[in-house]
Amino acid sequence: MKLRLENNSLRLRVRKSDLQKLQQDGSVIETLSFPNAAIFQYALTTNAVDAAIVATFSDNKIVVNVPLSMATDWVNSDEVGLETRLESGLSILVEKDFPCKDRPWEDTKDTFFELVSEEAAIC
């Protein structure tokens, strides 16, 4: 799973294996360990409680939660992404990961080729 933060927006790009894990476990978590022993995490989760996409940040961890029914529909469709803007103004985009046209050296085995159009996958 990839994380991009820019101008009060948060974007998660998820690979095929991430979506499988999300379906099986209800969450995908990535961890970054820094030399000073600090740890930063970001996660994509699902639950049946929330009615909309929400995001939280606490204890050096960003969590984006998608309602279970919304996540299930998205994972099992050709829909590329889920997007929302929170009351705080934070824009959230969770999308399937496609190969980047401008990075031919990247490993693309776990990306979504079958949905790529001519204009898609510009990173």
XYZ file of N, CA, C and O in Angstrom:
492
model
N 0.855 -1.166 0.000
C 0.000 0.000 0.000
C 0.901 1.229 0.000
O 1.895 1.270 0.704
N 0.524 2.204 -0.779
C 1.293 3.434 -0.889
C 0.501 4.581 -0.272
O -0.728 4.610 -0.354
N 1.229 5.514 0.319
C 0.621 6.676 0.960
C 1.167 7.934 0.310
O 2.371 8.080 0.126
N 0.267 8.855 -0.027
C 0.680 10.158 -0.525
C -0.082 11.224 0.261
O -1.299 11.152 0.394
N 0.655 12.181 0.788
C 0.080 13.299 1.532
C 0.438 14.581 0.804
O 1.611 14.816 0.491
N -0.570 15.415 0.529
C -0.304 16.654 -0.175
C -1.482 17.607 -0.003
O -2.631 17.225 -0.229
N -1.189 18.847 0.402
C -2.209 19.908 0.460
C -3.522 19.466 1.104
O -4.588 19.559 0.506
N -3.454 18.981 2.310
C -4.628 18.542 3.066
C -5.401 17.425 2.360
O -6.622 17.344 2.423
N -4.648 16.574 1.662
C -5.263 15.394 1.051
C -4.429 14.164 1.394
O -3.211 14.245 1.560
N -5.114 13.063 1.499
C -4.503 11.781 1.845
C -4.931 10.791 0.770
O -6.127 10.683 0.469
N -3.963 10.111 0.183
C -4.251 9.161 -0.890
C -3.587 7.828 -0.570
O -2.387 7.772 -0.309
N -4.381 6.772 -0.566
C -3.870 5.412 -0.387
C -4.050 4.664 -1.698
O -5.153 4.641 -2.259
N -2.970 4.076 -2.186
C -3.035 3.242 -3.387
C -2.789 1.800 -2.946
O -1.749 1.491 -2.384
N -3.766 0.946 -3.199
C -3.702 -0.421 -2.696
C -3.494 -1.419 -3.831
O -4.077 -1.302 -4.903
N -2.629 -2.377 -3.572
C -2.330 -3.439 -4.529
C -3.372 -4.557 -4.399
O -4.163 -4.581 -3.462
N -3.321 -5.489 -5.322
C -4.236 -6.634 -5.277
C -4.100 -7.398 -3.960
O -5.102 -7.755 -3.339
N -2.871 -7.637 -3.532
C -2.656 -8.384 -2.287
C -3.182 -7.612 -1.081
O -3.649 -8.215 -0.112
N -3.128 -6.292 -1.127
C -3.681 -5.480 -0.039
C -5.194 -5.666 0.049
O -5.749 -5.784 1.145
N -5.855 -5.710 -1.101
C -7.310 -5.891 -1.093
C -7.687 -7.286 -0.600
O -8.687 -7.448 0.096
N -6.897 -8.278 -0.936
C -7.150 -9.625 -0.417
C -7.026 -9.638 1.102
O -7.854 -10.216 1.802
N -5.978 -8.991 1.609
C -5.773 -8.920 3.062
C -6.901 -8.132 3.723
O -7.387 -8.509 4.789
N -7.328 -7.045 3.101
C -8.428 -6.246 3.641
C -9.702 -7.087 3.746
O -10.396 -7.040 4.762
N -9.981 -7.886 2.727
C -11.158 -8.757 2.760
C -11.040 -9.835 3.830
O -11.999 -10.144 4.515
N -9.854 -10.409 3.978
C -9.659 -11.504 4.935
C -9.578 -11.015 6.372
O -10.182 -11.592 7.270
N -8.789 -9.962 6.602
C -8.475 -9.534 7.966
C -9.186 -8.267 8.411
O -9.155 -7.924 9.587
N -9.744 -7.524 7.469
C -10.393 -6.265 7.818
C -9.433 -5.097 7.951
O -9.853 -3.996 8.282
N -8.127 -5.331 7.679
C -7.172 -4.222 7.756
C -5.892 -4.542 6.999
O -5.534 -5.703 6.811
N -5.248 -3.482 6.559
C -3.919 -3.541 5.956
C -3.113 -2.461 6.669
O -3.544 -1.308 6.741
N -1.954 -2.822 7.206
C -1.140 -1.873 7.976
C 0.275 -1.858 7.419
O 0.864 -2.905 7.175
N 0.803 -0.668 7.215
C 2.194 -0.477 6.792
C 2.939 0.228 7.920
O 2.374 1.093 8.606
N 4.199 -0.128 8.112
C 5.009 0.434 9.194
C 6.310 0.977 8.640
O 6.968 0.313 7.837
N 6.678 2.167 9.087
C 7.969 2.772 8.774
C 8.728 2.920 10.077
O 8.235 3.532 11.018
N 9.925 2.359 10.120
C 10.774 2.455 11.310
C 11.922 3.399 11.010
O 12.660 3.202 10.049
N 12.096 4.406 11.839
C 13.129 5.407 11.652
C 14.351 5.080 12.505
O 14.239 4.377 13.513
N 15.531 5.606 12.135
C 16.771 5.308 12.865
C 16.727 5.661 14.354
O 17.388 5.023 15.148
N 15.923 6.657 14.727
C 15.853 7.045 16.134
C 14.818 6.218 16.906
O 14.401 6.598 17.987
N 14.408 5.098 16.325
C 13.460 4.153 16.923
C 12.006 4.621 16.862
O 11.127 3.963 17.389
N 11.768 5.765 16.210
C 10.387 6.216 16.037
C 9.709 5.326 14.990
O 10.339 4.888 14.029
N 8.446 5.078 15.192
C 7.672 4.252 14.269
C 6.466 5.055 13.805
O 5.785 5.702 14.599
N 6.217 5.011 12.508
C 5.040 5.629 11.912
C 4.274 4.532 11.188
O 4.868 3.705 10.495
N 2.951 4.510 11.356
C 2.130 3.511 10.688
C 0.975 4.178 9.957
O 0.517 5.251 10.355
N 0.525 3.514 8.910
C -0.723 3.916 8.274
C -1.495 2.657 7.926
O -0.912 1.612 7.637
N -2.818 2.766 8.022
C -3.650 1.575 7.875
C -4.930 1.891 7.124
O -5.463 3.008 7.197
N -5.419 0.887 6.425
C -6.733 0.909 5.808
C -7.525 -0.185 6.501
O -7.076 -1.337 6.569
N -8.684 0.169 7.032
C -9.501 -0.793 7.772
C -10.943 -0.743 7.289
O -11.353 0.201 6.615
N -11.690 -1.760 7.678
C -13.132 -1.777 7.415
C -13.848 -2.145 8.707
O -13.284 -2.806 9.572
N -15.079 -1.682 8.824
C -15.950 -2.155 9.896
C -17.401 -1.894 9.513
O -17.678 -1.124 8.596
N -18.287 -2.547 10.191
C -19.713 -2.431 9.887
C -20.377 -1.319 10.683
O -21.583 -1.120 10.568
N -19.609 -0.573 11.471
C -20.178 0.466 12.337
C -20.282 1.811 11.627
O -21.329 2.451 11.639
N -19.184 2.246 10.988
C -19.166 3.565 10.354
C -20.015 3.566 9.089
O -20.031 2.602 8.324
N -20.702 4.686 8.851
C -21.550 4.827 7.673
C -20.840 5.555 6.540
O -21.352 5.624 5.430
N -19.670 6.106 6.819
C -18.923 6.856 5.814
C -17.435 6.620 6.036
O -17.013 6.115 7.076
N -16.636 7.009 5.051
C -15.185 6.914 5.191
C -14.739 7.921 6.240
O -15.165 9.083 6.223
N -13.894 7.476 7.166
C -13.366 8.358 8.209
C -11.853 8.144 8.314
O -11.333 7.112 7.899
N -11.187 9.132 8.876
C -9.744 9.027 9.090
C -9.410 9.545 10.476
O -10.028 10.499 10.962
N -8.440 8.901 11.101
C -7.967 9.342 12.412
C -6.438 9.342 12.405
O -5.814 8.637 11.611
N -5.884 10.147 13.305
C -4.436 10.150 13.512
C -4.188 10.202 15.004
O -4.624 11.120 15.691
N -3.504 9.181 15.516
C -3.118 9.178 16.920
C -1.972 8.200 17.109
O -1.865 7.205 16.381
N -1.108 8.505 18.067
C 0.046 7.653 18.375
C 0.871 7.318 17.117
O 1.236 6.164 16.889
N 1.123 8.344 16.303
C 1.925 8.193 15.075
C 1.320 7.203 14.083
O 2.033 6.516 13.353
N -0.003 7.127 14.040
C -0.675 6.190 13.137
C -1.877 6.854 12.472
O -2.739 7.409 13.149
N -1.899 6.799 11.138
C -3.049 7.244 10.361
C -3.897 6.011 10.072
O -3.383 4.989 9.601
N -5.177 6.110 10.350
C -6.101 5.020 10.033
C -7.231 5.584 9.176
O -7.896 6.538 9.568
N -7.404 4.998 8.004
C -8.539 5.315 7.141
C -9.478 4.129 7.222
O -9.081 2.997 6.956
N -10.706 4.396 7.635
C -11.691 3.326 7.766
C -12.787 3.505 6.729
O -13.338 4.591 6.568
N -13.082 2.408 6.033
C -14.133 2.383 5.019
C -15.236 1.464 5.518
O -14.952 0.367 6.010
N -16.493 1.894 5.419
C -17.587 1.001 5.812
C -17.484 -0.337 5.081
O -17.160 -0.380 3.885
N -17.748 -1.412 5.783
C -17.584 -2.759 5.242
C -18.365 -2.963 3.943
O -17.827 -3.495 2.965
N -19.602 -2.547 3.891
C -20.412 -2.764 2.680
C -19.840 -1.983 1.504
O -19.792 -2.488 0.377
N -19.371 -0.762 1.743
C -18.779 0.054 0.689
C -17.481 -0.595 0.190
O -17.238 -0.671 -1.021
N -16.662 -1.065 1.114
C -15.397 -1.707 0.752
C -15.640 -2.982 -0.046
O -14.966 -3.241 -1.047
N -16.605 -3.781 0.373
C -16.914 -5.035 -0.312
C -17.366 -4.769 -1.745
O -16.900 -5.422 -2.685
N -18.256 -3.801 -1.918
C -18.728 -3.450 -3.264
C -17.566 -2.974 -4.131
O -17.454 -3.360 -5.293
N -16.700 -2.141 -3.571
C -15.567 -1.581 -4.312
C -14.570 -2.665 -4.715
O -14.145 -2.734 -5.869
N -14.192 -3.526 -3.777
C -13.212 -4.574 -4.036
C -13.689 -5.498 -5.150
O -12.899 -5.942 -5.984
N -14.986 -5.768 -5.190
C -15.534 -6.729 -6.156
C -16.069 -6.075 -7.427
O -16.879 -6.666 -8.125
N -15.609 -4.870 -7.721
C -16.070 -4.167 -8.913
C -14.889 -3.629 -9.712
O -13.738 -3.743 -9.290
N -15.197 -3.025 -10.845
C -14.181 -2.350 -11.652
C -13.987 -0.908 -11.209
O -13.197 -0.181 -11.815
N -14.706 -0.487 -10.180
C -14.557 0.874 -9.669
C -13.126 1.066 -9.180
O -12.589 0.239 -8.449
N -12.510 2.161 -9.589
C -11.099 2.394 -9.280
C -10.898 2.914 -7.868
O -10.002 2.469 -7.160
N -11.721 3.860 -7.430
C -11.440 4.460 -6.136
C -12.664 4.889 -5.360
O -13.779 4.949 -5.875
N -12.395 5.190 -4.101
C -13.392 5.741 -3.174
C -12.860 7.089 -2.723
O -11.694 7.205 -2.351
N -13.725 8.089 -2.722
C -13.256 9.433 -2.401
C -14.266 10.141 -1.503
O -15.472 9.964 -1.645
N -13.733 10.948 -0.586
C -14.586 11.750 0.277
C -13.815 12.968 0.758
O -12.592 13.016 0.678
N -14.546 13.943 1.255
C -13.948 15.110 1.901
C -14.604 15.223 3.279
O -15.819 15.279 3.393
N -13.766 15.213 4.303
C -14.270 15.300 5.672
C -14.625 16.734 6.026
O -14.202 17.679 5.361
N -15.391 16.908 7.096
C -15.765 18.249 7.556
C -14.558 19.125 7.840
O -14.603 20.337 7.696
N -13.453 18.529 8.222
C -12.223 19.265 8.509
C -11.578 19.820 7.244
O -10.645 20.612 7.311
N -12.061 19.363 6.070
C -11.480 19.775 4.802
C -10.503 18.752 4.240
O -10.047 18.884 3.106
N -10.182 17.724 5.026
C -9.266 16.682 4.560
C -9.928 15.880 3.442
O -11.029 15.367 3.595
N -9.237 15.796 2.313
C -9.702 15.008 1.183
C -9.050 13.627 1.273
O -7.838 13.527 1.484
N -9.845 12.580 1.101
C -9.343 11.206 1.180
C -9.676 10.484 -0.115
O -10.823 10.514 -0.579
N -8.662 9.833 -0.686
C -8.845 9.009 -1.869
C -8.188 7.661 -1.608
O -7.014 7.595 -1.244
N -8.968 6.595 -1.748
C -8.452 5.231 -1.638
C -8.669 4.618 -3.012
O -9.803 4.578 -3.498
N -7.576 4.176 -3.649
C -7.724 3.700 -5.018
C -6.879 2.461 -5.285
O -5.877 2.219 -4.621
N -7.317 1.704 -6.259
C -6.568 0.541 -6.704
C -5.297 1.029 -7.392
O -5.300 2.043 -8.082
N -4.208 0.305 -7.197
C -2.904 0.704 -7.708
C -2.683 0.159 -9.115
O -2.811 -1.040 -9.347
N -2.343 1.043 -10.029
C -2.042 0.693 -11.412
C -0.570 0.951 -11.693
O 0.061 1.773 -11.026
N -0.010 0.294 -12.696
C 1.384 0.579 -13.055
C 1.516 2.037 -13.487
O 0.639 2.566 -14.168
N 2.591 2.658 -13.103
C 2.850 4.044 -13.482
C 3.527 4.082 -14.844
O 4.529 3.403 -15.064
N 3.002 4.878 -15.732
C 3.587 5.002 -17.070
C 4.992 5.585 -17.018
O 5.829 5.261 -17.849
N 5.232 6.448 -16.046
C 6.535 7.125 -15.987
C 7.555 6.392 -15.111
O 8.621 6.914 -14.842
N 7.245 5.170 -14.666
C 8.165 4.381 -13.843
C 8.203 2.931 -14.332
O 7.791 2.011 -13.624
N 8.720 2.706 -15.538
C 8.702 1.348 -16.099
C 9.557 0.343 -15.325
O 9.386 -0.856 -15.485
N 10.450 0.807 -14.466
C 11.317 -0.089 -13.697
C 10.629 -0.673 -12.463
O 11.122 -1.609 -11.863
N 9.502 -0.124 -12.064
C 8.826 -0.605 -10.862
C 8.240 -2.000 -11.060
O 7.804 -2.364 -12.150
N 8.202 -2.769 -9.982
C 7.585 -4.086 -9.985
C 6.069 -3.902 -10.090
O 5.457 -3.262 -9.240
N 5.471 -4.457 -11.125
C 4.042 -4.259 -11.372
C 3.221 -5.543 -11.238
O 2.057 -5.560 -11.617
N 3.806 -6.591 -10.702
C 3.111 -7.881 -10.611
C 1.842 -7.827 -9.762
O 0.933 -8.610 -9.974
N 1.788 -6.926 -8.802
C 0.681 -6.885 -7.847
C -0.250 -5.695 -8.106
O -0.994 -5.282 -7.247
N -0.188 -5.131 -9.324
C -1.027 -3.981 -9.655
C -2.197 -4.410 -10.539
O -2.267 -5.542 -10.989
N -3.081 -3.482 -10.795
C -4.301 -3.750 -11.555
C -4.115 -3.384 -13.018
O -4.374 -2.266 -13.425
N -3.676 -4.332 -13.827
C -3.516 -4.107 -15.262
C -4.849 -4.106 -15.986
O -5.060 -3.351 -16.902
N -5.740 -5.002 -15.579
C -6.959 -5.235 -16.347
C -7.898 -4.036 -16.421
O -8.783 -4.005 -17.236
N -7.693 -3.047 -15.582
C -8.575 -1.880 -15.594
C -7.908 -0.651 -16.206
O -8.515 0.396 -16.282
N -6.690 -0.767 -16.674
C -5.930 0.375 -17.171
C -6.480 0.850 -18.508
O -6.654 0.067 -19.415
N -6.718 2.147 -18.599
C -7.121 2.751 -19.869
C -5.956 3.571 -20.395
O -4.924 3.685 -19.762
N -6.141 4.172 -21.539
C -5.097 4.988 -22.151
C -4.654 6.132 -21.234
O -3.501 6.481 -21.175
N -5.597 6.755 -20.537
C -5.283 7.907 -19.704
C -4.939 7.551 -18.260
O -4.489 8.387 -17.506
N -5.181 6.321 -17.860
C -4.989 5.927 -16.462
C -3.505 5.742 -16.130
O -2.667 5.645 -17.006
N -3.243 5.661 -14.867
C -1.944 5.277 -14.333
C -0.847 6.301 -14.535
O 0.299 5.963 -14.687
N -1.205 7.563 -14.548
C -0.179 8.606 -14.514
C -0.025 8.989 -13.060
O -0.955 9.460 -12.427
N 1.157 8.737 -12.515
C 1.354 8.869 -11.066
C 1.623 10.259 -10.628
O 2.254 11.058 -10.822
